Coordinates of C-alpha atoms in Angstrom, one line a residue:
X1 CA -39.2 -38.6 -8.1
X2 CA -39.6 -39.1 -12.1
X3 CA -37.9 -42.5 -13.4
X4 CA -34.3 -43.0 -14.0
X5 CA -35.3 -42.2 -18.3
X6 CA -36.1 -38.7 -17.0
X7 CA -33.7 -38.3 -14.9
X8 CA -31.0 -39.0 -17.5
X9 CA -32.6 -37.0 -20.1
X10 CA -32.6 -34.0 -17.7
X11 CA -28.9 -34.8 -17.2
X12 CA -28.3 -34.7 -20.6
X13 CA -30.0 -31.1 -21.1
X14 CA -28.0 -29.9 -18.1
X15 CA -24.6 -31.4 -19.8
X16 CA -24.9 -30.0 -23.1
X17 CA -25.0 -26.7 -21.7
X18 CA -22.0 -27.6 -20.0
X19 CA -20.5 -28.8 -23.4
X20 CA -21.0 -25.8 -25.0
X21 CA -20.1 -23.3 -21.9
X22 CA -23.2 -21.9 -22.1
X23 CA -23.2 -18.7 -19.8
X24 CA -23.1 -19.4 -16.2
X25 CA -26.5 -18.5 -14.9
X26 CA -28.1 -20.2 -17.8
X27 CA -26.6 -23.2 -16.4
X28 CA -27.9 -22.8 -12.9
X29 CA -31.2 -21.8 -13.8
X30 CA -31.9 -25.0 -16.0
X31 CA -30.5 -26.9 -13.2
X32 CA -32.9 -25.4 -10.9
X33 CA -35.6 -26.4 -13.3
X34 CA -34.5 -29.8 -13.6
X35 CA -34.3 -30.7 -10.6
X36 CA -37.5 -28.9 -9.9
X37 CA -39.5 -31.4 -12.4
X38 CA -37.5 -34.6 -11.3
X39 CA -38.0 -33.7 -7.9
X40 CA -42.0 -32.5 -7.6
X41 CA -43.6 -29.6 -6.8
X42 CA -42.2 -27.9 -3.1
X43 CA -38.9 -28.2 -4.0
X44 CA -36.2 -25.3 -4.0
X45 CA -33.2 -25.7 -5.3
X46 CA -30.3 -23.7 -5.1
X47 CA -26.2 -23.2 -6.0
X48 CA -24.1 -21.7 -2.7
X49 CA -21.0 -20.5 -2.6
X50 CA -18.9 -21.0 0.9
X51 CA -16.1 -17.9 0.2
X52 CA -12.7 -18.9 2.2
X53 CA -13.2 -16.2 4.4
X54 CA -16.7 -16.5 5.4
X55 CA -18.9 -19.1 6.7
X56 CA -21.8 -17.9 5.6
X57 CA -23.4 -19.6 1.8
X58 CA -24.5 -17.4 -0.4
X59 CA -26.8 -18.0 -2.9
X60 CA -25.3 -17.9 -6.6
X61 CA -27.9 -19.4 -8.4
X62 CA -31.6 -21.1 -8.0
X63 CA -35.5 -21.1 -8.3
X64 CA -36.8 -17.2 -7.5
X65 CA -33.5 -16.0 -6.2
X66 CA -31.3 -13.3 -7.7
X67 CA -27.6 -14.0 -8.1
X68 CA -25.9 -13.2 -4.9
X69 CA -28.0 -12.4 -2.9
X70 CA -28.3 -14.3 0.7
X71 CA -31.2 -16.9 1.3
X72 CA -34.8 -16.3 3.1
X73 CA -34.1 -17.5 6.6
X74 CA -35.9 -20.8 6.8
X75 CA -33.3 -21.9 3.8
X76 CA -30.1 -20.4 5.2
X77 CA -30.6 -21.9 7.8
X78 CA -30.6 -25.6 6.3
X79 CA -27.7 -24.0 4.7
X80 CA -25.8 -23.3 7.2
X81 CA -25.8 -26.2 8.8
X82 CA -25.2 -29.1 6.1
X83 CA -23.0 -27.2 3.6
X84 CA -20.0 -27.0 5.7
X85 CA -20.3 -30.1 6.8
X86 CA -20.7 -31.4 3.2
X87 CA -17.5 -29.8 2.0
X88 CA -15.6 -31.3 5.2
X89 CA -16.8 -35.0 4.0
X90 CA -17.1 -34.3 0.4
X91 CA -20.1 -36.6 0.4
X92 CA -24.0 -35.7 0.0
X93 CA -25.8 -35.1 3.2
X94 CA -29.3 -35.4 4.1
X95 CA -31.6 -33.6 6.8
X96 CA -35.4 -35.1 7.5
X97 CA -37.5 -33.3 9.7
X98 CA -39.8 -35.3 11.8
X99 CA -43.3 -35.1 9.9
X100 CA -45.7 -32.8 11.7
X101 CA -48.6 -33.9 14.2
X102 CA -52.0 -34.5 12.5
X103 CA -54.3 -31.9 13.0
X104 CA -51.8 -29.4 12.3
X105 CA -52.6 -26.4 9.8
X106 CA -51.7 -27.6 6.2
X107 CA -51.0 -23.9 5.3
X108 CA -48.5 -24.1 7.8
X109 CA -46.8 -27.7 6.7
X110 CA -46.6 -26.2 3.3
X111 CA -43.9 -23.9 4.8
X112 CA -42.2 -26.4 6.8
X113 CA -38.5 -27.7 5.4
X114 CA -39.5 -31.1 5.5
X115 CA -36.3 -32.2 3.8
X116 CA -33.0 -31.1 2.9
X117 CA -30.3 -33.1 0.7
X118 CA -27.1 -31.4 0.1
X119 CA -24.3 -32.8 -2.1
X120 CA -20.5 -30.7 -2.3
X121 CA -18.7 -29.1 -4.9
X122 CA -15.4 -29.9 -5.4
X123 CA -13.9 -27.5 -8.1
X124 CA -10.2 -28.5 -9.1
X125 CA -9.9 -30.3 -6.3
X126 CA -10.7 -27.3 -3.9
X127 CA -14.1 -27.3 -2.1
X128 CA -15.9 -24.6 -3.4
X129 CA -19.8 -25.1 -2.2
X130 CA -23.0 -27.2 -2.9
X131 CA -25.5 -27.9 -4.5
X132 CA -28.9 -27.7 -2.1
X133 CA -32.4 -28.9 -2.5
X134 CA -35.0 -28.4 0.2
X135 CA -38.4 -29.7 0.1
X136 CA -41.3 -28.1 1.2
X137 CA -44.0 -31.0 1.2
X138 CA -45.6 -33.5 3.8
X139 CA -42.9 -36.1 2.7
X140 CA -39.4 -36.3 2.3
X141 CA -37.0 -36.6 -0.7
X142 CA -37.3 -40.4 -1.9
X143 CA -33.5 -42.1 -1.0
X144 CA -32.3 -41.9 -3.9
X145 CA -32.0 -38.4 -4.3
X146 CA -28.6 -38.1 -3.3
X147 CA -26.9 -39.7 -6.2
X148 CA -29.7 -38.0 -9.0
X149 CA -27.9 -35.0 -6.9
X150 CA -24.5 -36.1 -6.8
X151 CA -24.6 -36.1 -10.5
X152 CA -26.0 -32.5 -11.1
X153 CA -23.3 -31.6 -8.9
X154 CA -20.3 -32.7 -11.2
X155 CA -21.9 -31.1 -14.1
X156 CA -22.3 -28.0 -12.0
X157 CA -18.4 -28.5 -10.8
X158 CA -17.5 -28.7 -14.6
X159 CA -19.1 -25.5 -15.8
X160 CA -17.9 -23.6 -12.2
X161 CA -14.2 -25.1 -13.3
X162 CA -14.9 -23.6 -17.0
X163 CA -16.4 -20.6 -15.7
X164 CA -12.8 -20.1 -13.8
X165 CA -10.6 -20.9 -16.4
X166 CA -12.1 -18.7 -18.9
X167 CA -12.0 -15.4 -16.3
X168 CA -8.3 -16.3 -15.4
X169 CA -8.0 -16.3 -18.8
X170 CA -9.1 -12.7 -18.8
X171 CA -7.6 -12.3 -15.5
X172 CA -4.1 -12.9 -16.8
X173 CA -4.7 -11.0 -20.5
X174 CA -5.9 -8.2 -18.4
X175 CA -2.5 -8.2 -16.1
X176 CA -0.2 -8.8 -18.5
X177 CA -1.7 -6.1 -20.7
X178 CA -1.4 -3.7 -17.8
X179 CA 2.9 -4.7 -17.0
X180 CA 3.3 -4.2 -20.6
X181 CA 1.8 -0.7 -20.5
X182 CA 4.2 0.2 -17.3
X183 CA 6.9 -1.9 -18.7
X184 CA 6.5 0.1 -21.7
X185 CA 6.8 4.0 -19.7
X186 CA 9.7 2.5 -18.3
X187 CA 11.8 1.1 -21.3
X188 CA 11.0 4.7 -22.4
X189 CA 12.3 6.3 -19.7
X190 CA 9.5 8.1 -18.5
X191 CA 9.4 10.4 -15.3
X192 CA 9.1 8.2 -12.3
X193 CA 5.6 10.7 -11.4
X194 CA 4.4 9.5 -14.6
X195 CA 5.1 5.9 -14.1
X196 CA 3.8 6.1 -10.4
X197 CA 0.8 7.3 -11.6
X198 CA 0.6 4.4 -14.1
X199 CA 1.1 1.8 -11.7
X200 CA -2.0 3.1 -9.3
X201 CA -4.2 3.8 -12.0
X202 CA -3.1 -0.2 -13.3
X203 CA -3.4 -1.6 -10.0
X204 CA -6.4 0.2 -9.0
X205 CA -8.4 -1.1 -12.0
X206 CA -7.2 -4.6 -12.0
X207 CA -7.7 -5.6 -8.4
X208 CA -10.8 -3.9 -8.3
X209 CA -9.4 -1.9 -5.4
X210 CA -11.0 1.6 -4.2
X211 CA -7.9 2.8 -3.2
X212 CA -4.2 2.2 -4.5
X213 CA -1.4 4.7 -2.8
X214 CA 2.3 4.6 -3.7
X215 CA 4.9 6.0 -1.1
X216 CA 8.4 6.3 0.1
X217 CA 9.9 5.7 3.5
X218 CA 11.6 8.6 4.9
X219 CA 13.5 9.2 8.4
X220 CA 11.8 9.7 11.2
X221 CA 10.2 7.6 10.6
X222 CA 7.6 9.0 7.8
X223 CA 6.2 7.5 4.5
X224 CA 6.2 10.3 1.8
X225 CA 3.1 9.8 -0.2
X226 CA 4.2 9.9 -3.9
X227 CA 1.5 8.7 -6.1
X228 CA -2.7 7.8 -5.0
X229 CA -6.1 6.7 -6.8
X230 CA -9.4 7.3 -4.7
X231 CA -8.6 8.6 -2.0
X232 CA -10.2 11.6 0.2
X233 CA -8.0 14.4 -0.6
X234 CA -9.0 16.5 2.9
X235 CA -7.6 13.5 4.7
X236 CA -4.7 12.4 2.3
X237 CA -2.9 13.6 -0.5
X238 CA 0.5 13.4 -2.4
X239 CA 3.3 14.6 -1.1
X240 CA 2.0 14.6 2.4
X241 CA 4.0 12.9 4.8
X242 CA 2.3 10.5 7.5
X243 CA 4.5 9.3 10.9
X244 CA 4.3 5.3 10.8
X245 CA 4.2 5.3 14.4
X246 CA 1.7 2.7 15.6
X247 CA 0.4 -0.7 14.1
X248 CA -0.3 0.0 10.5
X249 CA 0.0 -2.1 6.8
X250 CA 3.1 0.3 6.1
X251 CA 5.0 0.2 9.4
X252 CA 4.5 -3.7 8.7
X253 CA 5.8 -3.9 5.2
X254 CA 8.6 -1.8 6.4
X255 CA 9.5 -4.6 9.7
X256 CA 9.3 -7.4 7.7
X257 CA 10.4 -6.5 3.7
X258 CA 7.8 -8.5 2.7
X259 CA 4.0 -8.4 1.5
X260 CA 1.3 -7.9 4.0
X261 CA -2.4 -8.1 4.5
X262 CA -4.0 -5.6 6.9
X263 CA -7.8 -5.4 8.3
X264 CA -8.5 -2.2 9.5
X265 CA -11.8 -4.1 11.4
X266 CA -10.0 -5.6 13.7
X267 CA -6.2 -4.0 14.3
X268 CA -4.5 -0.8 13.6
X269 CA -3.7 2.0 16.0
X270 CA -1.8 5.1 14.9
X271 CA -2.2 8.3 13.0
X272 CA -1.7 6.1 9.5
X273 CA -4.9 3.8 10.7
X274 CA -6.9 6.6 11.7
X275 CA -6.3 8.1 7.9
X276 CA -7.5 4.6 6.5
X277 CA -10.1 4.0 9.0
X278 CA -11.9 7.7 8.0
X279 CA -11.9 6.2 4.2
X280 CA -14.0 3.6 5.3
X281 CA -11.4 1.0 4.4
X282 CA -11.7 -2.5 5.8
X283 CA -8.9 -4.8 4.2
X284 CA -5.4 -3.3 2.5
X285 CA -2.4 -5.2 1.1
X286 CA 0.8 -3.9 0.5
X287 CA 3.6 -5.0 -1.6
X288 CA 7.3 -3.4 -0.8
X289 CA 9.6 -1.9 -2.9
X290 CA 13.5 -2.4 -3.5
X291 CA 15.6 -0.1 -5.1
X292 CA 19.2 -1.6 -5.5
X293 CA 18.5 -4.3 -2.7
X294 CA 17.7 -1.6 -0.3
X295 CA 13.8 -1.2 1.1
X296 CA 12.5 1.9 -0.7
X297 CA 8.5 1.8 -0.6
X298 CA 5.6 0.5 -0.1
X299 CA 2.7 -0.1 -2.7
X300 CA -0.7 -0.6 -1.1
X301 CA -4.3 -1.5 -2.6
X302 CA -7.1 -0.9 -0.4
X303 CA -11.2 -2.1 -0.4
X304 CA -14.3 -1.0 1.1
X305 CA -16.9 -2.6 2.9
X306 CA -17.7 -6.0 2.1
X307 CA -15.5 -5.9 -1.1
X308 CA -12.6 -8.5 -0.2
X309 CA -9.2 -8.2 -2.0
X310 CA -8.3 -11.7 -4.7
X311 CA -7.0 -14.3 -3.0
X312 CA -3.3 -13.4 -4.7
X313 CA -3.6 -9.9 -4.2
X314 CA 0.1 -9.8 -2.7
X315 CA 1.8 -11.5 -5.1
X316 CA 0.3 -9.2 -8.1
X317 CA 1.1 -6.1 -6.3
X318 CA 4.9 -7.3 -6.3
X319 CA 4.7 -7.6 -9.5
X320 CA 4.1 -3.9 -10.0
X321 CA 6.4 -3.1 -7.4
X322 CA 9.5 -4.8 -9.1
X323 CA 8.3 -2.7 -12.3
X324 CA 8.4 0.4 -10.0
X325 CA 11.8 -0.6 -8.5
X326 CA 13.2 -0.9 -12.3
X327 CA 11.4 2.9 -12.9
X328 CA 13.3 4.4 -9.9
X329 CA 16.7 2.8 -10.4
X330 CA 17.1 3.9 -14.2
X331 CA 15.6 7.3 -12.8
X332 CA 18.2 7.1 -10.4
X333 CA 21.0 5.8 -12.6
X334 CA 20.1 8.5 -15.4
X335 CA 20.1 11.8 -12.5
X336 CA 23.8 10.2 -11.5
X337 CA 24.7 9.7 -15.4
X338 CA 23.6 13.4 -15.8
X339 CA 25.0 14.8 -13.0
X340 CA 28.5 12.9 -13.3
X341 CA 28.7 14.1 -17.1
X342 CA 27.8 17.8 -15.8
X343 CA 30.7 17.3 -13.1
X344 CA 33.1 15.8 -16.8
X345 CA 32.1 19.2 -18.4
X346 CA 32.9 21.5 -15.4
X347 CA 35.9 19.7 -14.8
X348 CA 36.8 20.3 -18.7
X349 CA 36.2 23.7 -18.6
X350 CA 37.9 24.7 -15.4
X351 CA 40.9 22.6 -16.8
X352 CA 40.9 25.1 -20.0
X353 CA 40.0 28.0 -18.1
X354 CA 43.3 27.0 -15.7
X355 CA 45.6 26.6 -18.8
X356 CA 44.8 29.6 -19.8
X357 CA 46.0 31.1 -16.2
X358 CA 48.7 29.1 -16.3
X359 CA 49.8 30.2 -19.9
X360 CA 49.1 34.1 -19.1
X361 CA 50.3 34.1 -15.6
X362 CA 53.5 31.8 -16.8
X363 CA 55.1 31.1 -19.9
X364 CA 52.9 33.7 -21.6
X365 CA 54.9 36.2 -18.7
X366 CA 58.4 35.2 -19.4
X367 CA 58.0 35.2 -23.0
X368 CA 57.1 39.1 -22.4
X369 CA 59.9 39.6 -20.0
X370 CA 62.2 37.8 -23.1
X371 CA 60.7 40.3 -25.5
X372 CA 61.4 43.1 -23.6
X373 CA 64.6 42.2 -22.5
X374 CA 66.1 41.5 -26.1
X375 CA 64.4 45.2 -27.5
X376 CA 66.5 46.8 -24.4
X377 CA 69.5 44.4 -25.7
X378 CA 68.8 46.1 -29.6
X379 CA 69.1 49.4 -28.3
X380 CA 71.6 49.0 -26.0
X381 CA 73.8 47.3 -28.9
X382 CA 75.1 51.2 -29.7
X383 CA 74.0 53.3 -27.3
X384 CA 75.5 51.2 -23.8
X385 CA 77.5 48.3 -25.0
X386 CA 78.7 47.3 -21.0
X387 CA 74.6 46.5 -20.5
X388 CA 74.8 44.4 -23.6
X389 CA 76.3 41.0 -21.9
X390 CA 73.9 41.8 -18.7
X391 CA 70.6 42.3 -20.7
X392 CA 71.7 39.4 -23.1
X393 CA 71.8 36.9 -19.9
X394 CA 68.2 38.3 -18.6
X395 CA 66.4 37.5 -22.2
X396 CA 68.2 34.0 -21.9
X397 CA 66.6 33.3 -18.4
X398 CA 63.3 34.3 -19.2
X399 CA 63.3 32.1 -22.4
X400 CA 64.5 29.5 -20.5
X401 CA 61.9 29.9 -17.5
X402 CA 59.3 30.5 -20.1
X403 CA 60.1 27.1 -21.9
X404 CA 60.4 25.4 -18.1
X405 CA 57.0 26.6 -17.7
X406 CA 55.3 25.2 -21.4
X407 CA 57.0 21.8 -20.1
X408 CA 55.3 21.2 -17.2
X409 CA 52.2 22.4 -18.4
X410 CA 52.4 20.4 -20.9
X411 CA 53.1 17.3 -18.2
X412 CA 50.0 18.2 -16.6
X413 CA 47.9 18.4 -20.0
X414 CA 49.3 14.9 -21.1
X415 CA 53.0 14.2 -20.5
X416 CA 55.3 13.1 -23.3
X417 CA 56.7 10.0 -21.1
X418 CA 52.9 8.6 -21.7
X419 CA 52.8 9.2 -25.1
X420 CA 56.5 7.7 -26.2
X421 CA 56.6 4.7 -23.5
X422 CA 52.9 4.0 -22.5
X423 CA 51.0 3.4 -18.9
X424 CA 54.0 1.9 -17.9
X425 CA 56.5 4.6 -18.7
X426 CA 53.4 7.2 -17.4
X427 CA 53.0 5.7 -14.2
X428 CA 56.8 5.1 -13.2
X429 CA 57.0 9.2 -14.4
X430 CA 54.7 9.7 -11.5
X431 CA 56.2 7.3 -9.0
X432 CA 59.7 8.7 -9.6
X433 CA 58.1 11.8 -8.5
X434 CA 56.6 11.0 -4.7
X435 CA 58.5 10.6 -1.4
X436 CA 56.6 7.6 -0.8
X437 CA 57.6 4.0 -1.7
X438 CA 55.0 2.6 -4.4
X439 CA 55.2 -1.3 -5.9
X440 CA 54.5 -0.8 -9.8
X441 CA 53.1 -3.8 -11.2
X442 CA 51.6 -2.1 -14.4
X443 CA 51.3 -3.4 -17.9
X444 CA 53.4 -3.0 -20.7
X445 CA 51.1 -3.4 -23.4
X446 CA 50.0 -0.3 -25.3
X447 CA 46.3 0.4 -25.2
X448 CA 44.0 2.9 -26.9
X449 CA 44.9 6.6 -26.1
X450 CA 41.8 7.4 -24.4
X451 CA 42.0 4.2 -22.2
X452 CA 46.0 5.4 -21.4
X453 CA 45.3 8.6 -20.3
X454 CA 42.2 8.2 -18.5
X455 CA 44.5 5.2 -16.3
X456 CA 47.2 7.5 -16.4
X457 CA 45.0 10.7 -14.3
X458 CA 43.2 7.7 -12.3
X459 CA 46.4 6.5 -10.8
X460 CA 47.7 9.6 -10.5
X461 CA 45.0 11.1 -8.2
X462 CA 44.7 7.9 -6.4
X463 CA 48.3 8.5 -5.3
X464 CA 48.1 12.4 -4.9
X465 CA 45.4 11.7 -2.4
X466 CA 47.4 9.3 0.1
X467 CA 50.4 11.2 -0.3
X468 CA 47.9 14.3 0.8
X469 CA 45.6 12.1 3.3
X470 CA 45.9 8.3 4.0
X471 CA 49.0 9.0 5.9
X472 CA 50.6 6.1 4.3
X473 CA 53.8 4.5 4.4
X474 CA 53.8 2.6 1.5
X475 CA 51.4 1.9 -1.8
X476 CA 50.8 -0.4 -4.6
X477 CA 49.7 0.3 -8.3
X478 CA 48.4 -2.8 -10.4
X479 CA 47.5 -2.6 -14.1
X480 CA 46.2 -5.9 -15.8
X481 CA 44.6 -6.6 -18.7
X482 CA 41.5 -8.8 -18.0
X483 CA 40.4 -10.3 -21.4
X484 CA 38.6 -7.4 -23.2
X485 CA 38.6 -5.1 -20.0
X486 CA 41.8 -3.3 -17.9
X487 CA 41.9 -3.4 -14.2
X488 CA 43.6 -1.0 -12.3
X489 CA 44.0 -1.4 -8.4
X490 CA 45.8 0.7 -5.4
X491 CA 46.2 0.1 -3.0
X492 CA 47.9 2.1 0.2
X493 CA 48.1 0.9 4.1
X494 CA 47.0 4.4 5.7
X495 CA 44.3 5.1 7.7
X496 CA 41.4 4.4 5.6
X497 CA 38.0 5.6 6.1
X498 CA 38.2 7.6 2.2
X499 CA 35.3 9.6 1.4
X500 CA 33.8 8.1 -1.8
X501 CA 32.0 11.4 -2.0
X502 CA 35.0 13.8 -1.9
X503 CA 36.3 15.8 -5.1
X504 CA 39.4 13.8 -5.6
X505 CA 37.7 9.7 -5.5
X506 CA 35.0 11.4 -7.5
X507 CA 36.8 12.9 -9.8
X508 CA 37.7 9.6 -10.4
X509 CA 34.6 7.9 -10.3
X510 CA 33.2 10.4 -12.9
X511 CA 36.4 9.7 -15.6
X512 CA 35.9 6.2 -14.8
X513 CA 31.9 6.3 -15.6
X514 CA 32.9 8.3 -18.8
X515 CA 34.6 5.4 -20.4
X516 CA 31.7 2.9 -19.4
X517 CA 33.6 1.4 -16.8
X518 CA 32.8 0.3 -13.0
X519 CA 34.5 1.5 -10.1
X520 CA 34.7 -0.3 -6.1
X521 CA 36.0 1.9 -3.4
X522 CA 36.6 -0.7 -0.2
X523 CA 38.5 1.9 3.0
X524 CA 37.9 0.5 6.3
X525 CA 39.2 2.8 8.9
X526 CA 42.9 1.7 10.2
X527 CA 43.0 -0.9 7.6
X528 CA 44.3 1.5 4.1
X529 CA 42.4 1.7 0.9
X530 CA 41.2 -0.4 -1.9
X531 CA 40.6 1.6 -4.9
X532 CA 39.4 -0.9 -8.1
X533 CA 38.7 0.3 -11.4
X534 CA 37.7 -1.6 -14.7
X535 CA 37.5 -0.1 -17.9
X536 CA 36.5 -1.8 -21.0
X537 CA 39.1 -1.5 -23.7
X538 CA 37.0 -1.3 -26.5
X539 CA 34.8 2.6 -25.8

């Protein structure tokens, strides 16, 4: 070995590479040289990765050997056998072969591993390989090659550690880039198919995954397939619908609500494995998906071959997933919206349509009957004054009928007793009017008109449905201003069991929703109904 000056001027060469983050192989190689002149002709040198999952090194760098690649066998096997050891100590490790007989062919010794001095890599505190030279010479490696090696090795640990940090640099521009894009279709209320297929594309290219897929669970059980990227479309294909019968990634997902890693090598069974299985998948992770607390989907990234997912592969899929949950709920949220305001305009429109019967088939009648009654009166007047009196008291019924008739459709429209007194006044207007006993603990305070009438129907179809079905024997109405909100409450000790999705309580829920208010239905059967409403006063 060259004197200690050379050795520390190699050092120095090797460092300021480091210094500068000179590209990775760069690095390597000029190690490999360095080490190659320190060292004497016969030596190999060489970087190797130990990957968590394997125990195999691999060669990453050194004298003659592409990047990657696995070692000739003489090499791998010194390999083998010193780096994870190594790595368990954390300390250099030497290997001397006993010399060879005399007489022996020198052509031959020259291929002999004479000597082999391996020294760990500790990157960020995690073992991550070694540094290896072997020597292919008569004699071995002079003693103090460990230490000349056990300083390569921390400038080698230094530029693996910068080499790191600079790609989870990229790494984490590259996902955050990616949410932002999703987060982005979602804040604008895009389609959930369009935002499904954002998120596999996304996934797919970050992870490095052949295969992302995107699906539902359904009863049956079933996954619904809903969104896919690379997969064999003879053997799988959205909106097909897959039994999760067996011991599969989604079936998994689905049992224990959390993220799961899969290999197809070595488990599976079912008609969802054999699908995976004939895309020549070997490892799949799957992240699930809530919607309003409740399991939805799954989202799954699949790879090939050799290709191994990262090591946080779960917890970046659930990142994706939560953006998918937010995609579905305001999907969700917006159908309800629409469908609650289409409900608000039918139920305007068959409210006009039902005046209008009620004026023509009513009021609208007895004003006729009036009219017809006073002409006969006109002409009776000198022709038959005896039918005057009789014809006189007809007209006066009608009119009176008629005007009967414009008052209690009026009532039903919006009753005076609301506008002159209040909720207060309203709601005892509707109390006087039932055969069952109700406790009134309403509000006296006047509130905006909207907000008074929209309390005033609420309470009143809360109590026309348990006078017509919670059987109830007696009922409570409470109206209570909350700071900037009103909360109305009845309750009734009937039967329970209410049907949130019936036309009365939804009815309600929809005039509840049009004023930007929330409401909670609780109706235990045998133990009444708890109807809460709050409604912000300011709409």
């Amino acid at each position: 070995m060259r004197g200690p000056a050379t050795a520390e001027a190699a050092l120095r060469r090797v460092a300021t590479l480091v210094a500068r983050q000179a590209p990775q192989g760069e690095i390597f190689g000029a190690l490999g040289e360095e080490l190659t002149g320190l060292l004497g002709a016969g030596t190999r040198s060489a970087i190797l990765h130990l990957p968590d999952d394997s125990s195999t090194a691999v060669v990453v760098g050194g004298e003659g050997l592409p990047t990657g690649v696995p070692m000739d066998a003489a090499l791998l096997a010194e390999a083998n056998k010193l780096t994870a050891r190594v790595l368990r100590e954390r300390r250099p490790v030497r290997h001397d072969e006993p010399a060879p007989p005399r007489g022996d062919d020198d052509k031959a010794k020259e291929r002999l591993v004479r000597s082999t001095v391996c020294c760990p890599l500790v990157v960020q505190g995690r073992p991550w390989g070694a540094v290896l030279v072997a020597r292919l010479a008569p004699d071995p490696f002079p003693p103090e090659t460990e230490g000349c090696l056990s300083q390569f090795g921390e400038l080698v640990a230094i530029a693996i550690a910068n080499a790191q940090a600079s790609a989870e640099g990229r790494r984490l521009f590259e996902e955050q880039s990616a949410l932002r894009r999703v987060a982005t279709l979602v804040a604008e209320g895009a389609p959930p198919s369009a935002v499904l297929d954002a998120v596999v594309v996304e996934v797919a290219q970050l992870l490095g995954a052949a295969q992302v897929g995107l699906a539902r669970y359904e009863s049956g059980p079933e996954i619904s397939v809903l969104a896919m990227r690379g997969h064999d479309s003879s053997l799988v294909r959205t909106g097909m619908r897959l039994p999760l019968k067996g011991d599969n990634l989604s079936s998994r997902v689905l049992q224990s609500g959390s993220s799961a890693r899969f290999d197809h090598r070595r488990e599976g069974q079912g008609r969802l494995s054999e699908v995976v299985r004939g895309n020549d998948i070997s490892i799949s992770v799957g992240a699930p998906i809530f919607v309003d607390g409740a399991l939805w989907g799954m989202i799954g990234a699949s790879w090939k071959g050799a290709d191994r997912p990262p090591q946080d592969a779960e917890e970046r899929l659930t990142q994706f997933a939560q953006l998918v949950d937010t995609a579905i709920a305001n999907a969700d949220t917006r159908a309800k919206l629409t469908a609650s305001r289409a409900r608000v305009l039918s139920a305007g429109d068959e409210a006009r349509r039902r005046v209008v019967r009620d004026l023509h088939d009513g009021a609208q009648q007895r004003l006729v009957h009036a009219i017809i009654a006073l002409k006969l009166t006109q002409r009776a007047v000198d022709e038959d004054p005896e039918r005057v009196k009789a014809l006189l008291a007809e007209a006066l019924s009608h009119a009176e009928q008629g005007n009967e008739d414009l008052r209690e459709l009026a009532h039903g429209i919006l009753p005076s007793v609301l506008t002159r007194g209040g909720l207060r006044s309203g709601v005892d207007s509707i109390v006087s009017r039932l055969d069952l006993p109700v406790d009134v603990d309403v509000t006296r305070t006047r509130l905006p008109p909207d907000i008074e009438a929209s309390a005033y129907f609420v309470v009143a179809e809360a109590l026309t449905n348990i006078v017509k079905h919670a059987r109830a024997k007696s009922a409570q109405v409470v109206a209570v201003l909350d700071d900037d909100r009103l909360r109305l409450e009845v309750h009734d000790d009937g039967i329970g069991a209410a049907n949130p999705e019936g036309p009365g309580l939804t009815g309600i829920a929809d005039r509840v929703a049009a004023l930007g208010g929330s409401l909670h239905i609780d109706s235990p059967p045998k133990m009444g109904t708890v109807l809460v409403a709050e409604v912000p006063l300011a709409t």
